[in-house]
Amino acid sequence: MMKKEDFLAIWLKGGRVTFTEELRGLLPLRPAGLLTRPADVLAARRLTDSISAAGAPQRDPRGMQRTFSDLLVFRLDGGSEQPVVVKHPRSARATASLAHECEVVQRLARDERLGRWRRLLPVVEERRLQGHLPLVVESCLPGIGADVLLHRSPQLARRVTVSALRAIRELHQATGWEEEVTARAADWVDPRLAVLAEEVRWCRRAKGAEALRVLGERLVRELTGRRLLLAWTHGDYHPGNVLLEEGQGALCGVIDWAGALPDGPSLLDCHTFVLTMRHQQEGRQFGRIVAEVVRRGSLLPEDRRLLAEAGALADDNRGEVALTLLTWLWHVAGNVTKSARYGRSHRWVADNVVPVLSQVAAHETP
Ligand SMILES: Nc1ncnc2c1ncn2[C@@H]1O[C@H](COP(=O)(O)OP(=O)(O)O)[C@@H](O)[C@H]1O
Ligand SMILES: [Mg+2]
């Protein structure tokens, strides 16, 4: 928790920290289900009524969840219709993310280069983001999240990682081209550093601000002159966004396209998957895992092997660490963009932001 002296220092410097903000920083990232459930049931019922065609059989909302990115998500199944997922944004940020996600999914669905790969994508069936009951209705893909499956069957970890990497590499290969990325480095790095500075108070203070500067310089320097495969990049390719069949673990869906872009550094998706798998397998926070990579100066041997098999390992250790840092920056900036809750949470900042930036500042290379 923040010390009284720190609090006063920021207050006196005009940091505009209020006790309300300070208290919010202590709240859990996801609101307690028991408290929000009655309101969610009511909202889901209203949303369902608003999309049911006149005379169509009533369908009951099921599996309601509030996600970390301010969405209320639930399923509608039963009757003769295919099951669908309804996503209701609960903030302006969530609405913007959902609008982008719809555009991406619709563009990918029209992209002939993807062929059968498109069976892995949800289909947007209705998009209504104006008005007081905004929502998106998507086809419900089969399978369960790889995070859930691996929780039950951790022995499948390697097999799942190999097939998740293979699947996303198919997307990259189908839509990608090699390019020397010097001119793109600042665009990839600077806006994301700015988002962290804006949303995370620690990043505006002396140590944090200096570490952001060091990180920015290091990333741009390491990316300069490199040739990378630019392609459609998912941008948040972690096990929770990959759906697998329960039995054999075959991959049957990729969801949550809100962070995707057509000309991204595609290696990022592979690094995100491998690093978030470590987080899941070892129960350690993502930021601490990344900080370890920076301290060690390389990824773990098993992760290097997985990335090498997927053709997604940098040619040298410096590049390996730089891509890991870019992956981290993308991930944390993506989170704080999706929901203001991340940047405000002391716990999330302490686990995910501070360890990496402290390690980067401590290992500043000339
Ligand atoms: N098209 C879909 N088919 C099946 N399940 C889905 C679909 N879209 C979302 N879900 C479920 O809803 C959850 C949250 O959706 P997601 O788009 O990943 O939101 P968030 O950005 O908050 O992670 C997913 O983890 C998954 O369980
Ligand atoms: Mg998700």
Coordinates of C-alpha atoms and ligand atoms in Angstrom, one line a residue:
M1 CA 0.0 0.0 0.0
M2 CA 1.2 3.6 -0.6
K3 CA 2.9 5.2 2.3
K4 CA 1.5 8.3 3.8
E5 CA 4.6 10.3 2.9
D6 CA 4.4 9.3 -0.8
F7 CA 0.7 10.2 -0.8
L8 CA 1.4 13.6 0.6
A9 CA 4.3 14.2 -1.7
I10 CA 2.2 13.5 -4.8
W11 CA -0.6 15.6 -3.4
L12 CA 1.7 18.5 -2.8
K13 CA 3.2 18.2 -6.3
G14 CA -0.3 18.5 -7.7
G15 CA -0.6 14.8 -8.6
R16 CA -4.4 15.1 -7.8
V17 CA -4.5 11.9 -5.9
T18 CA -7.8 11.7 -4.0
F19 CA -8.7 9.2 -1.3
T20 CA -11.3 7.8 -3.6
E21 CA -8.6 7.0 -6.2
E22 CA -6.4 5.6 -3.5
L23 CA -9.2 3.3 -2.3
R24 CA -10.0 2.2 -5.8
G25 CA -6.4 1.2 -6.2
L26 CA -7.0 -1.4 -3.5
L27 CA -10.1 -3.0 -5.1
P28 CA -9.7 -6.4 -6.9
L29 CA -9.4 -6.2 -10.7
R30 CA -12.6 -8.1 -11.3
P31 CA -15.6 -7.1 -9.2
A32 CA -16.9 -9.8 -6.8
G33 CA -19.5 -11.8 -8.7
L34 CA -21.9 -12.0 -5.8
L35 CA -22.2 -8.3 -5.6
T36 CA -22.7 -7.6 -9.3
R37 CA -24.8 -10.7 -10.1
P38 CA -28.3 -9.2 -9.6
A39 CA -27.5 -6.2 -11.8
D40 CA -25.9 -8.5 -14.4
V41 CA -28.9 -10.8 -14.5
L42 CA -31.2 -7.9 -15.1
A43 CA -28.9 -6.3 -17.8
A44 CA -28.6 -9.7 -19.6
R45 CA -32.3 -10.2 -19.6
R46 CA -32.9 -6.7 -21.1
L47 CA -30.2 -7.2 -23.7
T48 CA -31.7 -10.6 -24.6
D49 CA -35.2 -9.1 -25.0
S50 CA -33.7 -6.3 -27.2
I51 CA -32.3 -8.8 -29.7
S52 CA -35.1 -11.5 -29.7
A53 CA -37.1 -11.3 -32.9
A54 CA -40.8 -10.9 -32.4
G55 CA -42.4 -14.4 -32.0
A56 CA -39.0 -16.1 -31.5
P57 CA -38.8 -18.6 -28.6
Q58 CA -37.3 -17.0 -25.4
R59 CA -33.7 -17.9 -24.8
D60 CA -32.2 -17.7 -21.3
P61 CA -28.9 -15.9 -20.8
R62 CA -26.3 -18.4 -19.4
G63 CA -22.7 -18.3 -18.1
M64 CA -22.7 -14.6 -17.3
Q65 CA -19.3 -13.1 -16.6
R66 CA -17.8 -9.7 -16.2
T67 CA -14.4 -9.7 -17.8
F68 CA -11.3 -7.8 -16.9
S69 CA -11.9 -5.5 -19.9
D70 CA -15.3 -4.2 -18.7
L71 CA -17.5 -6.5 -20.8
L72 CA -20.5 -8.4 -19.6
V73 CA -20.4 -11.6 -21.6
F74 CA -23.1 -14.4 -21.7
R75 CA -24.3 -17.2 -24.0
L76 CA -27.7 -17.7 -25.5
D77 CA -28.5 -21.2 -26.6
G78 CA -31.4 -23.5 -26.8
G79 CA -34.2 -23.6 -29.4
S80 CA -33.4 -24.3 -33.0
E81 CA -30.9 -21.5 -33.4
Q82 CA -27.1 -21.8 -33.2
P83 CA -25.7 -20.7 -29.8
V84 CA -24.4 -17.2 -29.7
V85 CA -22.2 -15.1 -27.3
V86 CA -23.5 -11.6 -26.4
K87 CA -20.9 -9.0 -25.4
H88 CA -22.1 -5.8 -23.7
P89 CA -19.5 -3.1 -23.1
R90 CA -19.7 -1.4 -19.8
S91 CA -17.4 1.6 -20.4
A92 CA -16.4 3.9 -23.3
R93 CA -13.1 2.0 -23.6
A94 CA -14.8 -1.3 -23.8
T95 CA -17.1 0.0 -26.5
A96 CA -14.1 1.3 -28.5
S97 CA -12.3 -2.1 -28.1
L98 CA -15.4 -4.0 -29.2
A99 CA -15.9 -1.8 -32.2
H100 CA -12.3 -2.5 -33.3
E101 CA -12.7 -6.2 -32.7
C102 CA -15.8 -6.3 -34.9
E103 CA -14.0 -4.5 -37.7
V104 CA -11.0 -6.9 -37.5
V105 CA -13.1 -10.1 -37.5
Q106 CA -15.2 -8.8 -40.4
R107 CA -12.0 -7.9 -42.4
L108 CA -10.4 -11.3 -41.7
A109 CA -13.6 -13.1 -42.7
R110 CA -13.4 -11.4 -46.1
D111 CA -9.7 -12.2 -46.6
E112 CA -9.5 -14.9 -49.2
R113 CA -5.8 -15.6 -48.3
L114 CA -7.0 -17.2 -45.1
G115 CA -9.0 -20.0 -46.7
R116 CA -10.1 -22.6 -44.1
W117 CA -8.3 -20.8 -41.3
R118 CA -11.4 -18.6 -41.1
R119 CA -13.3 -21.5 -39.4
L120 CA -11.4 -20.5 -36.2
L121 CA -12.9 -17.0 -36.2
P122 CA -16.2 -16.0 -34.5
V123 CA -18.8 -14.5 -36.9
V124 CA -20.3 -11.2 -36.0
E125 CA -24.0 -11.6 -36.2
E126 CA -25.2 -8.3 -34.8
R127 CA -23.4 -5.1 -34.0
R128 CA -25.2 -2.3 -32.1
L129 CA -22.8 -0.1 -30.3
Q130 CA -25.0 3.0 -30.1
G131 CA -27.8 3.7 -27.6
H132 CA -28.3 2.6 -24.0
L133 CA -28.0 -1.1 -24.5
P134 CA -24.9 -1.5 -26.7
L135 CA -24.0 -5.0 -27.7
V136 CA -22.3 -7.3 -30.2
V137 CA -23.7 -10.8 -30.9
E138 CA -21.1 -13.3 -32.1
S139 CA -21.3 -17.0 -33.1
C140 CA -20.3 -19.1 -30.1
L141 CA -17.3 -21.1 -31.1
P142 CA -17.0 -24.7 -29.7
G143 CA -14.4 -25.8 -27.2
I144 CA -13.1 -24.4 -23.9
G145 CA -10.3 -21.9 -23.2
A146 CA -6.8 -23.3 -23.2
D147 CA -6.3 -21.8 -19.8
V148 CA -9.2 -23.8 -18.4
L149 CA -8.1 -27.0 -20.1
L150 CA -4.6 -26.7 -18.9
H151 CA -5.7 -26.1 -15.4
R152 CA -7.4 -29.5 -15.5
S153 CA -4.8 -31.3 -17.6
P154 CA -1.4 -29.5 -17.1
Q155 CA 0.4 -32.5 -18.9
L156 CA -1.0 -31.1 -22.2
A157 CA 1.0 -27.9 -21.9
R158 CA 3.6 -28.7 -24.6
R159 CA 1.1 -30.1 -27.1
V160 CA -1.2 -27.2 -26.6
T161 CA 1.6 -24.7 -27.1
V162 CA 2.8 -26.3 -30.2
S163 CA -0.6 -26.4 -31.8
A164 CA -1.4 -22.8 -30.7
L165 CA 1.9 -21.6 -32.2
R166 CA 1.3 -23.6 -35.4
A167 CA -2.2 -22.1 -35.8
I168 CA -1.1 -18.5 -35.4
R169 CA 1.9 -18.9 -37.6
E170 CA -0.4 -20.0 -40.4
L171 CA -2.2 -16.7 -40.1
H172 CA 1.1 -14.9 -40.1
Q173 CA 2.5 -16.8 -43.1
A174 CA -0.7 -16.3 -45.1
T175 CA -0.8 -12.5 -44.6
G176 CA 2.8 -11.5 -43.9
W177 CA 5.8 -10.1 -45.6
E178 CA 9.4 -9.5 -44.4
E179 CA 10.4 -6.0 -43.8
E180 CA 13.2 -4.0 -42.3
V181 CA 11.5 -2.4 -39.4
T182 CA 13.6 0.7 -38.5
A183 CA 10.9 3.1 -39.6
R184 CA 8.2 1.4 -37.6
A185 CA 10.0 1.0 -34.3
A186 CA 9.0 4.4 -32.9
D187 CA 5.3 3.8 -33.9
W188 CA 5.3 0.5 -32.1
V189 CA 7.0 1.8 -28.9
D190 CA 6.2 5.5 -28.2
P191 CA 2.4 5.4 -28.1
R192 CA 2.5 2.5 -25.7
L193 CA 5.0 4.1 -23.4
A194 CA 2.8 7.2 -23.5
V195 CA -0.2 5.1 -22.4
L196 CA 1.7 3.7 -19.5
A197 CA 2.8 7.2 -18.4
E198 CA -0.8 8.4 -18.7
E199 CA -2.5 5.5 -16.9
V200 CA 0.0 4.3 -14.3
R201 CA 0.9 6.7 -11.6
W202 CA 4.2 4.9 -10.8
C203 CA 5.4 5.5 -14.3
R204 CA 5.1 9.2 -13.9
R205 CA 7.3 9.3 -10.8
A206 CA 11.0 9.8 -11.1
K207 CA 12.1 6.2 -11.1
G208 CA 9.3 5.0 -13.3
A209 CA 9.6 7.9 -15.8
E210 CA 13.4 7.3 -16.1
A211 CA 12.8 3.5 -16.6
L212 CA 10.3 4.2 -19.4
R213 CA 12.8 6.4 -21.1
V214 CA 15.5 3.7 -20.9
L215 CA 13.1 1.1 -22.2
G216 CA 12.0 3.2 -25.1
E217 CA 15.6 3.9 -26.2
R218 CA 16.6 0.3 -25.8
L219 CA 13.7 -1.0 -27.8
V220 CA 14.2 1.4 -30.7
R221 CA 17.9 0.7 -30.7
E222 CA 17.4 -3.1 -30.8
L223 CA 14.7 -3.0 -33.4
T224 CA 16.7 -0.7 -35.7
G225 CA 18.0 -2.6 -38.7
R226 CA 16.1 -5.8 -37.9
R227 CA 14.0 -7.7 -40.6
L228 CA 10.8 -9.1 -39.2
L229 CA 7.7 -10.8 -40.6
L230 CA 5.0 -8.2 -40.5
A231 CA 1.5 -9.7 -40.7
W232 CA -2.0 -9.8 -39.2
T233 CA -1.1 -9.9 -35.5
H234 CA -3.6 -10.9 -32.9
G235 CA -1.9 -8.8 -30.2
D236 CA -3.3 -10.6 -27.1
Y237 CA -2.6 -14.2 -28.0
H238 CA -2.7 -15.9 -24.6
P239 CA -4.3 -19.3 -23.6
G240 CA -7.6 -17.7 -22.5
N241 CA -8.1 -16.5 -26.1
V242 CA -7.5 -19.9 -27.7
L243 CA -10.3 -22.4 -27.7
L244 CA -9.6 -26.2 -27.7
E245 CA -11.7 -29.3 -28.0
E246 CA -12.1 -30.9 -24.6
G247 CA -10.9 -34.5 -25.6
Q248 CA -7.8 -34.3 -27.8
G249 CA -7.2 -30.6 -27.3
A250 CA -7.5 -29.8 -31.0
L251 CA -7.6 -26.1 -31.6
C252 CA -11.1 -24.9 -32.6
G253 CA -11.2 -21.1 -32.1
V254 CA -9.3 -17.9 -31.6
I255 CA -11.2 -15.1 -29.9
D256 CA -10.8 -11.6 -28.5
W257 CA -9.4 -9.7 -31.6
A258 CA -9.7 -6.2 -30.0
G259 CA -5.9 -5.7 -30.1
A260 CA -5.3 -7.0 -33.7
L261 CA -3.6 -5.1 -36.5
P262 CA -2.8 -6.0 -40.1
D263 CA 0.9 -5.1 -40.1
G264 CA 2.1 -5.9 -36.7
P265 CA 5.4 -7.6 -35.5
S266 CA 3.9 -11.1 -35.8
L267 CA 6.6 -12.7 -33.6
L268 CA 4.8 -10.9 -30.7
D269 CA 1.9 -13.4 -30.7
C270 CA 4.3 -16.3 -30.3
H271 CA 6.2 -14.6 -27.5
T272 CA 2.9 -13.7 -25.8
F273 CA 1.7 -17.3 -25.9
V274 CA 4.9 -18.8 -24.6
L275 CA 5.4 -16.2 -21.8
T276 CA 1.7 -16.3 -20.6
M277 CA 1.9 -20.1 -20.6
R278 CA 4.9 -19.8 -18.2
H279 CA 2.7 -17.5 -16.1
Q280 CA -0.1 -20.0 -16.0
Q281 CA 2.2 -23.1 -15.4
E282 CA 4.3 -21.5 -12.7
G283 CA 1.7 -19.3 -11.1
R284 CA 4.0 -16.3 -11.2
Q285 CA 3.0 -12.9 -12.5
F286 CA 3.7 -12.1 -16.1
G287 CA 5.8 -9.1 -15.1
R288 CA 8.1 -11.2 -12.9
I289 CA 8.6 -13.7 -15.7
V290 CA 9.6 -11.0 -18.2
A291 CA 11.9 -9.4 -15.6
E292 CA 13.7 -12.7 -15.2
V293 CA 14.2 -12.9 -19.0
V294 CA 15.8 -9.4 -18.9
R295 CA 18.0 -10.3 -15.9
R296 CA 19.1 -13.6 -17.5
G297 CA 19.6 -12.1 -20.9
S298 CA 17.6 -14.8 -22.7
L299 CA 14.4 -16.8 -22.6
L300 CA 14.3 -20.2 -20.9
P301 CA 15.8 -23.0 -23.0
E302 CA 12.4 -24.8 -23.4
D303 CA 10.7 -21.5 -24.5
R304 CA 13.5 -20.9 -27.0
R305 CA 13.0 -24.4 -28.4
L306 CA 9.3 -23.8 -28.8
L307 CA 9.8 -20.5 -30.5
A308 CA 12.5 -21.8 -32.8
E309 CA 10.3 -24.7 -33.9
A310 CA 7.6 -22.1 -34.8
G311 CA 10.2 -20.0 -36.7
A312 CA 9.6 -17.2 -34.2
L313 CA 13.0 -16.9 -32.4
A314 CA 15.2 -13.9 -32.9
D315 CA 18.7 -14.5 -34.4
D316 CA 20.5 -13.4 -31.2
N317 CA 20.0 -13.0 -27.5
R318 CA 19.7 -9.2 -27.6
G319 CA 16.9 -9.6 -30.1
E320 CA 15.3 -12.3 -28.0
V321 CA 15.2 -10.0 -25.0
A322 CA 14.1 -7.0 -27.0
L323 CA 11.1 -8.9 -28.5
T324 CA 10.2 -10.1 -25.0
L325 CA 10.2 -6.5 -23.8
L326 CA 8.2 -5.4 -26.8
T327 CA 5.7 -8.2 -26.0
W328 CA 5.5 -7.1 -22.4
L329 CA 5.0 -3.4 -23.4
W330 CA 2.2 -4.4 -25.9
H331 CA 0.5 -6.6 -23.3
V332 CA 0.5 -4.1 -20.4
A333 CA -0.4 -1.1 -22.6
G334 CA -3.2 -3.2 -24.1
N335 CA -4.5 -4.0 -20.7
V336 CA -4.6 -0.4 -19.4
T337 CA -6.2 0.7 -22.7
K338 CA -8.9 -1.9 -22.4
S339 CA -9.8 -0.9 -18.8
A340 CA -8.8 1.9 -16.4
R341 CA -8.9 -0.7 -13.6
Y342 CA -5.5 -2.1 -14.4
G343 CA -3.6 1.2 -14.1
R344 CA -5.3 2.0 -10.9
S345 CA -4.7 -1.3 -9.2
H346 CA -1.6 -1.1 -6.9
R347 CA -1.4 -4.9 -6.9
W348 CA -1.4 -5.2 -10.7
V349 CA 1.2 -2.4 -11.1
A350 CA 3.4 -4.0 -8.5
D351 CA 3.3 -7.4 -10.1
N352 CA 3.3 -6.5 -13.7
V353 CA 4.9 -3.2 -14.3
V354 CA 7.4 -2.3 -11.6
P355 CA 9.5 -5.5 -11.8
V356 CA 10.1 -5.2 -15.5
L357 CA 10.9 -1.5 -15.5
S358 CA 13.1 -1.8 -12.5
Q359 CA 15.1 -4.6 -14.2
V360 CA 15.4 -2.6 -17.4
A361 CA 16.7 0.4 -15.6
A362 CA 19.2 -1.7 -13.6
H363 CA 20.5 -3.4 -16.8
E364 CA 20.8 -0.2 -18.9
T365 CA 23.1 -1.2 -21.7
P366 CA 25.3 1.5 -23.3
Ligands
LIG1 N1 -17.1 -16.2 -29.9 C1 -17.0 -16.8 -28.8 N2 -17.2 -18.2 -28.6 C2 -17.1 -18.8 -27.4 N3 -16.8 -18.1 -26.3 C3 -16.5 -16.8 -26.3 C4 -16.6 -16.1 -27.6 N4 -16.2 -14.8 -27.3 C5 -16.0 -14.7 -26.0 N5 -16.1 -15.9 -25.4 C6 -16.0 -16.2 -24.0 O1 -16.1 -15.0 -23.3 C7 -14.8 -14.7 -22.6 C8 -14.5 -13.2 -22.7 O2 -14.4 -12.8 -24.0 P1 -13.2 -12.0 -24.6 O3 -13.6 -11.5 -26.0 O4 -12.0 -12.8 -24.5 O5 -13.1 -10.7 -23.7 P2 -11.9 -10.1 -22.8 O6 -11.3 -9.1 -23.7 O7 -12.5 -9.4 -21.7 O8 -10.9 -11.2 -22.5 C9 -13.8 -15.6 -23.3 O9 -12.7 -15.9 -22.4 C10 -14.6 -16.8 -23.6 O10 -14.8 -17.7 -22.5
MG2 MG -10.1 -12.6 -23.6

